[in-house]
Amino acid sequence: MSEKCKLGDIVEIHQIILAAGERAAGVPEDTSKVPLEAWIKGKALTEASVGEEVTIETFSGRLTRGVLTTVSPGYSHTFGPAVPELAPIAQELRAMLKGGRSHG
């Protein structure tokens, strides 16, 4: 059974913005070989099953259409691994804000 969204569900859609052959002439060769794609989240304005086209209203109020990929999408981004070189800077900044050592 395919996952289906109802009117008003938060969903994610997929769009091909530019096909591989439509990319700008100045982009690197490896980039020009793939389409420019977008994954957009918003509220479903109709019912649809994953893989079907659906119109959504984005959180900024824009209407757009694409292929339904996910119903109730989550977030999977991170800020990456810790950067050891930044740890001493954070400690120094905390000391400055507490009235400790002055910068300079």
XYZ file of C-alpha atoms in Angstrom:
104
model
C 0.000 0.000 0.000
C 1.337 3.418 -0.978
C 1.635 6.211 1.566
C -1.005 8.849 0.911
C -1.413 12.456 2.034
C -4.655 14.202 2.893
C -5.629 17.827 2.357
C -3.578 19.985 4.739
C -0.891 17.382 5.531
C 2.684 18.653 5.650
C 4.499 17.027 2.731
C 7.645 17.228 0.627
C 7.617 17.341 -3.156
C 10.340 16.950 -5.781
C 10.717 19.115 -8.882
C 13.132 19.156 -11.795
C 13.877 22.868 -12.204
C 16.161 22.456 -15.240
C 16.857 19.261 -17.180
C 20.504 18.350 -17.755
C 20.442 19.804 -21.283
C 18.959 23.095 -20.068
C 21.708 24.026 -17.597
C 23.644 27.272 -18.179
C 26.635 27.092 -20.488
C 29.033 28.299 -17.784
C 28.459 25.549 -15.220
C 31.168 22.889 -14.786
C 30.897 19.882 -17.101
C 29.988 17.404 -14.345
C 27.244 19.780 -13.136
C 25.828 20.232 -16.641
C 25.277 16.457 -16.890
C 22.684 16.371 -14.101
C 19.347 18.171 -13.652
C 18.833 21.042 -11.229
C 16.430 19.591 -8.653
C 14.437 20.961 -5.718
C 12.741 19.337 -2.734
C 10.102 21.641 -1.261
C 7.999 21.321 1.902
C 4.497 22.664 2.381
C 0.818 21.835 2.953
C -0.896 19.492 0.498
C -3.837 21.128 -1.276
C -5.220 17.790 -2.520
C -4.926 14.128 -1.667
C -2.158 12.184 -3.418
C -0.042 9.062 -3.067
C 3.756 9.097 -2.956
C 4.934 9.232 -6.565
C 1.930 11.230 -7.782
C 1.863 14.945 -8.603
C 0.388 17.242 -5.983
C 0.023 20.993 -5.508
C 1.270 22.424 -2.229
C 1.285 25.765 -0.474
C 4.739 26.509 0.904
C 5.208 28.038 4.347
C 5.812 31.397 2.628
C 2.432 31.152 0.854
C 3.701 30.179 -2.624
C 1.755 27.587 -4.637
C 3.846 25.013 -6.482
C 3.447 21.545 -7.940
C 5.685 18.477 -7.904
C 5.908 14.751 -7.256
C 5.014 13.768 -3.694
C 8.047 12.198 -2.025
C 7.278 12.243 1.703
C 4.289 12.717 4.001
C 5.180 14.394 7.335
C 8.863 14.943 6.442
C 11.458 15.403 9.145
C 14.786 17.206 9.104
C 18.085 15.444 8.477
C 20.581 18.306 8.187
C 23.408 18.930 10.640
C 26.105 21.529 11.014
C 28.731 18.828 10.481
C 31.394 17.581 12.861
C 32.918 19.756 15.560
C 35.874 21.921 14.491
C 38.606 21.561 17.155
C 40.210 24.882 16.189
C 37.051 26.739 17.270
C 37.002 25.427 20.859
C 39.652 27.863 22.189
C 37.867 30.755 20.465
C 34.614 29.880 22.252
C 36.411 29.786 25.622
C 38.132 33.111 24.942
C 34.843 34.733 23.915
C 33.097 33.507 27.069
C 35.898 34.978 29.193
C 35.639 38.325 27.345
C 31.860 38.442 27.840
C 32.274 37.790 31.592
C 34.608 40.791 31.846
C 37.796 38.777 31.788
C 40.676 39.267 29.433
C 40.215 42.083 26.903
C 40.672 41.490 23.201
C 43.751 42.946 21.591
